[in-house]
Coordinates of C-alpha atoms in Angstrom, one line a residue:
X160 CA 0.0 0.0 0.0
X161 CA 1.4 3.3 -1.1
X162 CA 0.3 6.2 1.2
X163 CA 0.7 9.7 -0.2
X164 CA 1.2 12.6 2.2
X165 CA 1.0 15.3 -0.5
X166 CA 0.0 18.1 1.9
X167 CA 3.1 17.6 4.0
X168 CA 5.3 17.0 0.9
X169 CA 4.2 20.3 -0.5
X170 CA 5.1 22.1 2.7
X171 CA 8.6 20.6 2.7
X172 CA 9.0 21.6 -0.9
X173 CA 7.9 25.2 -0.2
X174 CA 10.4 25.4 2.7
X175 CA 13.3 23.8 0.8
X176 CA 16.6 25.8 1.1
X177 CA 14.8 28.6 3.0
X178 CA 17.8 29.0 5.4
X179 CA 15.8 27.7 8.4
X180 CA 15.9 24.4 10.3
X181 CA 12.8 22.4 9.2
X182 CA 11.5 20.7 12.3
X183 CA 9.0 17.9 11.6
X184 CA 7.0 17.1 14.8
X185 CA 4.2 14.8 15.7
X186 CA 3.2 11.7 17.6
X187 CA 5.5 8.7 17.3
X188 CA 4.7 6.3 14.5
X189 CA 2.6 8.8 12.6
X190 CA 4.8 8.7 9.5
X191 CA 7.4 11.5 10.1
X192 CA 10.3 9.4 9.2
X193 CA 8.6 8.0 6.1
X194 CA 7.7 11.5 5.0
X195 CA 11.2 12.7 5.2
X196 CA 13.3 9.6 4.4
X197 CA 11.1 8.2 1.7
X198 CA 8.6 10.6 0.3
X199 CA 10.7 13.8 0.4
X200 CA 13.9 11.9 -0.4
X201 CA 12.2 10.5 -3.6
X202 CA 11.2 14.0 -4.5
X203 CA 14.7 15.3 -4.2
X204 CA 16.0 12.5 -6.3
X205 CA 13.4 13.2 -8.9
X206 CA 14.5 16.8 -9.4
X207 CA 18.2 15.8 -9.9
X208 CA 19.6 15.8 -6.4
X209 CA 22.2 12.9 -6.2
X210 CA 22.1 10.3 -3.4
X211 CA 25.5 11.4 -2.0
X212 CA 24.0 14.8 -1.4
X213 CA 21.4 13.4 1.0
X214 CA 22.7 12.6 4.5
X215 CA 20.5 10.5 6.7
X216 CA 20.9 9.8 10.4
X217 CA 18.3 8.0 12.7
X218 CA 19.1 8.7 16.3
X219 CA 16.7 6.1 17.7
X220 CA 18.9 3.3 16.3
X221 CA 21.4 1.8 18.7
X222 CA 24.2 1.9 16.1
X223 CA 23.9 5.7 16.1
X224 CA 23.8 6.1 19.9
X225 CA 27.2 7.9 19.8
X226 CA 25.6 10.8 18.0
X227 CA 23.2 11.5 20.8
X228 CA 26.1 13.5 22.1
X229 CA 25.7 16.9 20.5
X230 CA 29.5 17.4 19.9
X231 CA 29.8 14.0 18.3
X232 CA 26.7 14.7 16.1
X233 CA 28.2 18.1 15.1
X234 CA 31.6 16.5 14.1
X235 CA 29.9 13.7 12.2
X236 CA 27.7 15.9 10.0
X237 CA 30.5 18.4 9.4
X238 CA 32.8 15.6 8.2
X239 CA 30.2 14.7 5.5
X240 CA 29.6 18.1 4.0
X241 CA 33.1 19.2 3.2
X242 CA 32.6 19.8 -0.5
X243 CA 31.6 23.4 -0.7
X244 CA 30.5 23.1 -4.3
X245 CA 27.6 20.7 -3.4
X246 CA 24.3 21.4 -1.6
X247 CA 23.7 18.8 1.1
X248 CA 20.3 17.8 2.5
X249 CA 20.8 16.6 6.1
X250 CA 18.0 14.5 7.6
X251 CA 18.3 13.8 11.4
X252 CA 15.6 11.6 12.8
X253 CA 14.4 11.8 16.5
X254 CA 16.5 14.8 17.4
X255 CA 15.1 14.9 20.9
X256 CA 17.3 11.8 21.6
X257 CA 20.3 14.2 21.8
X258 CA 21.2 14.8 25.4
X259 CA 22.4 18.0 27.0
X260 CA 26.0 17.6 28.1
X261 CA 28.5 19.6 30.2
X262 CA 30.4 22.0 28.0
X263 CA 33.9 20.5 28.1
X264 CA 35.6 23.8 27.4
X265 CA 34.1 25.8 30.3
X266 CA 34.5 25.1 34.0
X267 CA 31.0 26.4 34.9
X268 CA 29.0 23.3 35.8
X269 CA 25.8 25.0 34.5
X270 CA 27.3 25.5 31.0
X271 CA 25.5 23.0 28.8
X272 CA 25.6 22.1 25.1
X273 CA 22.5 20.5 23.5
X274 CA 20.9 19.8 20.2
X275 CA 19.9 23.5 19.7
X276 CA 23.5 24.5 19.7
X277 CA 24.4 21.8 17.2
X278 CA 21.5 22.7 14.9
X279 CA 22.2 26.4 15.0
X280 CA 25.8 25.7 14.1
X281 CA 25.0 23.4 11.2
X282 CA 22.4 25.7 9.9
X283 CA 25.0 28.4 9.3
X284 CA 26.8 26.2 6.8
X285 CA 26.0 27.7 3.4
X286 CA 25.9 24.3 1.7
X287 CA 23.6 22.6 4.2
X288 CA 19.8 22.4 4.1
X289 CA 18.8 20.9 7.5
X290 CA 15.7 18.8 8.4
X291 CA 15.0 17.1 11.8
X292 CA 12.2 15.1 13.3
X293 CA 11.0 15.0 16.8
X294 CA 8.3 13.3 18.8
X295 CA 7.5 15.7 21.6
X296 CA 6.5 19.4 21.6
X297 CA 9.0 20.3 24.3
X298 CA 11.7 20.5 21.6
X299 CA 9.7 23.4 20.3
X300 CA 8.8 24.9 23.7
X301 CA 8.9 28.7 24.1
X302 CA 12.4 28.5 25.7
X303 CA 13.9 26.5 22.8
X304 CA 12.2 28.7 20.2
X305 CA 13.8 31.7 21.9
X306 CA 17.1 29.9 21.5
X307 CA 16.4 29.1 17.9
X308 CA 15.9 32.9 17.4
X309 CA 13.1 32.3 14.8
X310 CA 15.4 29.9 12.9
X311 CA 13.2 26.9 13.3
X312 CA 10.3 26.2 10.9
X313 CA 7.9 23.6 12.3
X314 CA 5.9 21.1 10.2
X315 CA 3.4 19.3 12.4
X316 CA 2.5 15.8 11.1
X317 CA -0.6 13.9 12.2
X318 CA -1.8 10.4 11.6
X319 CA -3.6 9.9 8.3
X320 CA -6.7 12.0 7.6
X321 CA -9.7 10.2 6.2
X322 CA -8.9 11.5 2.7
X323 CA -5.3 10.1 2.9
X324 CA -6.7 6.9 4.3
X325 CA -9.5 6.7 1.7
X326 CA -7.1 7.3 -1.2
X327 CA -4.9 4.4 -0.1
X328 CA -7.6 2.1 1.0
X329 CA -7.5 -1.2 -1.0
X330 CA -10.9 -2.6 0.2
X331 CA -14.4 -1.8 -0.7
X332 CA -14.7 2.0 -0.4
X333 CA -18.1 1.6 1.2
X334 CA -16.3 0.1 4.2
X335 CA -13.6 2.7 4.4
X336 CA -15.5 4.9 6.9
X337 CA -16.3 2.1 9.3
X338 CA -12.7 1.0 9.1
X339 CA -11.4 4.5 9.8
X340 CA -13.7 5.3 12.8
X341 CA -12.6 2.0 14.3
X342 CA -8.9 1.8 13.7
X343 CA -8.0 5.4 12.8
X344 CA -5.1 6.5 10.7
X345 CA -1.8 5.3 12.2
X346 CA 0.0 4.3 9.0
X347 CA 1.2 0.8 10.1
X348 CA -2.2 0.0 11.6
X349 CA -3.8 0.8 8.2
X350 CA -1.5 -1.8 6.5
X351 CA -2.6 -4.6 8.8
X352 CA -5.4 -6.9 7.7
X353 CA -7.2 -8.4 10.7
X354 CA -8.8 -6.9 13.8
X355 CA -6.5 -8.9 16.0
X356 CA -3.4 -7.5 14.2
X357 CA -4.7 -3.9 14.2
X358 CA -5.7 -4.1 17.9
X359 CA -2.4 -5.7 19.0
X360 CA -0.5 -3.0 17.2
X361 CA -2.4 0.0 18.5
X362 CA -2.4 -1.3 22.1
X363 CA 1.3 -2.0 21.8
X364 CA 2.0 1.6 20.9
X365 CA 0.8 2.6 24.3
X366 CA 2.4 -0.2 26.3
X367 CA 5.7 -0.2 24.5
X368 CA 6.1 3.3 23.3
X369 CA 3.9 6.2 24.4
X370 CA 3.6 5.4 28.2
X371 CA 7.2 4.5 28.4
X372 CA 8.2 7.7 26.6
X373 CA 6.1 9.9 28.9
X374 CA 7.4 8.2 32.0
X375 CA 11.1 8.4 31.0
X376 CA 10.9 11.9 29.6
X377 CA 9.2 13.3 32.7
X378 CA 10.7 11.2 35.5
X379 CA 7.5 9.8 36.9
X380 CA 8.6 6.2 37.3
X381 CA 6.3 5.4 40.2
X382 CA 3.0 6.6 38.8
X383 CA 2.4 4.5 35.7
X384 CA -0.9 3.2 37.0
X385 CA -2.2 6.7 37.4
X386 CA -1.1 7.6 33.8
X387 CA -2.9 4.5 32.5
X388 CA -6.1 5.3 34.4
X389 CA -6.0 8.9 33.3
X390 CA -5.7 7.9 29.6
X391 CA -8.6 5.5 30.0
X392 CA -10.7 8.2 31.6
X393 CA -10.0 10.8 28.9
X394 CA -10.7 8.1 26.2
X395 CA -14.1 7.4 27.6
X396 CA -15.0 11.1 27.8
X397 CA -13.9 12.3 24.4
X398 CA -16.2 15.2 23.4
X399 CA -17.4 15.8 26.9
X400 CA -16.7 18.9 28.9
X401 CA -14.3 18.3 31.8
X402 CA -11.4 19.8 33.8
X403 CA -8.7 18.6 36.2
X404 CA -10.8 19.1 39.3
X405 CA -13.6 17.0 37.9
X406 CA -11.2 14.3 36.9
X407 CA -9.6 14.5 40.4
X408 CA -13.0 13.9 41.9
X409 CA -13.6 11.0 39.7
X410 CA -10.4 9.3 40.8
X411 CA -11.4 9.9 44.4
X412 CA -14.9 8.5 44.0
X413 CA -14.3 5.6 41.7
X414 CA -10.6 4.6 42.3
X415 CA -10.5 5.8 45.9
X416 CA -7.2 7.5 45.0
X417 CA -6.4 11.1 45.9
X418 CA -4.7 13.0 43.1
X419 CA -4.6 16.7 43.1
X420 CA -6.1 18.7 40.2
X421 CA -2.6 20.3 39.6
X422 CA -1.1 16.8 39.2
X423 CA -3.9 15.8 36.8
X424 CA -3.3 19.0 34.8
X425 CA 0.5 18.3 34.7
X426 CA -0.1 14.7 33.5
X427 CA -2.5 15.8 30.8
X428 CA 0.1 18.3 29.6
X429 CA 2.6 15.4 29.4
X430 CA 0.2 13.6 27.0
X431 CA -0.3 16.8 25.0
X432 CA 3.5 17.2 24.8
X433 CA 3.7 13.7 23.4
X434 CA 1.0 14.6 20.8
X435 CA -1.3 11.9 22.1
X436 CA -4.2 14.3 22.9
X437 CA -5.1 17.9 22.2
X438 CA -7.3 20.2 24.2
X439 CA -9.9 22.7 23.0
X440 CA -10.8 25.7 25.0
X441 CA -14.3 27.2 25.2
X442 CA -14.9 30.5 23.5
X443 CA -17.8 32.9 24.4
X444 CA -18.9 33.9 20.9
X445 CA -21.0 36.9 22.0
X446 CA -18.7 38.0 24.8
X447 CA -15.6 37.5 22.6
X448 CA -13.6 35.9 25.4
X449 CA -12.2 32.6 26.5
X450 CA -13.7 30.5 29.3
X451 CA -10.9 28.8 31.3
X452 CA -12.9 25.6 32.3
X453 CA -14.4 23.2 31.5
X454 CA -12.8 22.2 28.2
X455 CA -12.6 19.3 25.9
X456 CA -9.8 16.7 25.1
X457 CA -9.5 14.9 21.8
X458 CA -7.2 12.1 20.7
X459 CA -4.8 12.7 17.9
X460 CA -6.0 9.4 16.4
X461 CA -9.4 7.8 17.1
X462 CA -7.9 4.3 16.6
X463 CA -5.6 4.9 19.6
X464 CA -8.6 6.2 21.6
X465 CA -10.6 3.1 20.7
X466 CA -7.7 0.8 21.6
X467 CA -7.4 2.3 25.0
X468 CA -11.0 1.1 25.6
X469 CA -10.5 -2.3 24.0
X470 CA -12.9 -1.2 21.3
X471 CA -15.8 -1.3 23.7
X472 CA -17.1 2.2 23.5
X473 CA -17.8 2.9 19.8
X474 CA -20.1 5.9 20.2
X475 CA -20.0 7.2 16.6
X476 CA -21.2 10.7 17.6
X477 CA -18.1 11.3 19.8
X478 CA -15.7 9.6 17.4
X479 CA -17.1 11.7 14.5
X480 CA -16.6 14.9 16.5
X481 CA -13.0 13.9 17.3
X482 CA -12.4 13.3 13.6
X483 CA -13.8 16.7 12.6
X484 CA -11.6 18.4 15.2
X485 CA -8.5 16.6 13.8
X486 CA -9.4 17.5 10.3
X487 CA -9.8 21.2 11.1
X488 CA -6.4 21.2 12.8
X489 CA -4.9 19.5 9.6
X490 CA -6.4 22.3 7.6
X491 CA -4.6 24.7 9.8
X492 CA -7.6 26.3 11.6
X493 CA -7.4 27.5 15.1
X494 CA -10.2 25.5 16.8
X495 CA -12.2 26.3 19.9
X496 CA -15.4 24.9 21.5
X497 CA -18.0 27.7 21.1
X498 CA -20.5 28.9 23.7
X499 CA -23.5 31.2 23.1
X500 CA -25.1 32.8 26.2
X501 CA -28.6 34.1 26.0
X502 CA -31.3 35.5 28.4
X503 CA -34.8 34.2 28.8
X504 CA -37.7 34.1 31.2
X505 CA -38.8 30.9 32.9
X506 CA -42.4 29.9 33.5
X507 CA -42.6 32.2 36.5
X508 CA -41.4 35.1 34.5
X509 CA -38.0 35.2 36.2
X510 CA -35.0 36.2 34.1
X511 CA -32.5 33.4 33.5
X512 CA -29.2 33.0 31.6
X513 CA -28.4 29.9 29.7
X514 CA -25.5 28.6 27.6
X515 CA -25.7 26.7 24.3
X516 CA -22.7 24.9 22.9
X517 CA -21.3 25.1 19.4
X518 CA -19.1 22.1 18.7
X519 CA -16.4 24.1 16.9
X520 CA -15.4 27.6 16.1
X521 CA -12.8 27.4 13.4
X522 CA -10.7 30.4 12.5
X523 CA -8.1 30.9 9.8
X524 CA -7.1 34.4 8.7
X525 CA -10.3 36.2 7.8
X526 CA -12.3 32.9 7.6
X527 CA -14.5 31.6 10.4
X528 CA -16.9 28.6 10.5
X529 CA -19.3 27.6 13.2
X530 CA -19.7 23.8 13.0
X531 CA -22.0 21.3 14.6
X532 CA -21.4 17.6 14.4
X533 CA -24.7 15.6 14.4
X534 CA -25.3 11.9 13.6
X535 CA -28.6 12.9 12.0
X536 CA -31.3 15.6 11.9
X537 CA -34.1 13.2 11.1
X538 CA -36.8 15.1 12.9
X539 CA -37.8 18.7 13.5
X540 CA -36.9 18.4 17.1
X541 CA -33.5 17.1 16.4
X542 CA -32.9 19.8 13.8
X543 CA -33.9 22.5 16.2
X544 CA -31.6 21.0 18.9
X545 CA -28.6 21.0 16.6
X546 CA -29.2 24.5 15.2
X547 CA -30.4 26.3 18.3
X548 CA -26.9 27.7 19.1
X549 CA -26.1 28.5 15.5
X550 CA -29.3 30.5 15.1
X551 CA -28.4 32.7 18.1
X552 CA -25.1 33.9 16.5
X553 CA -25.6 37.4 15.1
X554 CA -22.6 37.6 12.8
X555 CA -22.5 36.5 9.1
X556 CA -19.8 33.9 9.2
X557 CA -20.7 30.5 7.7
X558 CA -22.7 28.0 9.9
X559 CA -22.4 24.3 9.1
X560 CA -24.1 21.1 10.4
X561 CA -22.1 17.9 9.5
X562 CA -24.2 14.7 9.6
X563 CA -23.2 11.1 9.3
X564 CA -25.2 10.2 6.2
X565 CA -24.1 10.9 2.6
X566 CA -26.5 13.7 1.6
X567 CA -26.7 16.3 -1.2
X568 CA -25.5 19.5 0.6
X569 CA -28.3 21.9 1.2
X570 CA -29.1 25.2 3.0
X571 CA -32.0 25.9 5.3
X572 CA -34.0 29.2 5.5
X573 CA -31.4 30.6 7.9
X574 CA -28.5 29.9 5.5
X575 CA -27.1 27.0 7.5
X576 CA -25.3 24.4 5.3
X577 CA -26.0 20.7 5.9
X578 CA -23.3 18.3 4.6
X579 CA -22.4 14.7 5.0
X580 CA -19.2 13.8 7.0
X581 CA -17.5 12.0 4.1
X582 CA -17.9 14.8 1.7
X583 CA -16.7 17.3 4.3
X584 CA -13.6 15.2 4.9
X585 CA -12.9 14.3 1.2
X586 CA -13.5 17.7 -0.3
X587 CA -12.0 20.7 1.5
X588 CA -13.9 23.2 -0.7
X589 CA -17.2 21.7 0.2
X590 CA -17.6 24.0 3.2
X591 CA -17.9 26.9 0.8
X592 CA -20.8 25.5 -1.2

């Protein structure tokens, strides 16, 4: 199965030889290395770049452990790019494996050398175009970005979108959606044939890779059970409003374990740093302000989410919402959960204030979309329920209801667009119908 990642390839092409360090980030096993070492490499060869101009180094391989030392890494790369008449394309995989070391030339024990120093030095070589991959967002934290001095250019890679999956899918296309909402878009999972193989692989990513990475990176060796339970809890509440205090109370009531909200918040941030989950804040559309809590958490890949729950909770409405959220991020929108507040009088004539939720407020440049995810609108009551919040928004930005069924897109009297989920995911221009 040949999986194309044309959107990411085009980004790499557009950034080629721009003088910056191209930093490819994303959850482990989502295809970063394949993108760089196969897809982009093949492109470079196709435009006349010779193989000896492409230098590849995978730091997660034991044979290259020596180069996790930043000085050894620097010496090694410099020794391969000596011909000033050639342009070299340097690919370094899993750059976060490089450890900070004591600067051997300075007596100050606090003087360290790390991968940032190495990359900034290599970047200054006029005949080097530098690309690195990494699997945690801390390598692009605000502190490191400050050290990069705006010389790092990030490309965030996610698991396969439904369109990427659909284009590569070798079975009956009518089954593609069910396959995707069950097993997601992790590239290797897609290539496996049976449920047992897919399930074993996805579960193994947590037990052998993700949990281990989070524990080792953050030094929480004695709290693995809490991390596992927290992941399971977030998995079962995808699409639901929550916050660290609520989760802490759940641990106390169900697990009889006392964990502070601040610890819960820290552990959730560890999962976000590892690109396992994302969080969406609530935005008051009328008040034009953010609401701190509660918020929503979504999985980077729905197959990983399902595997956490042993494929027991297959609520298509929540999974569909998660997929829409991921798609909007892939299309480079800033995505929030919307809230519309309104006043009304109850049966006794007393003034009341209520809140209605909009699944997503998606912004990019001058564009904004208000989006509701609905399995169906097969009755007048259901239609009113799904559009009540949208109809209380006074501005003229586009309002969309995405339903599960394949339908011919249509607009109602208020101008709201109704569209099927597969058309929305397969045709980016469909939202502007």
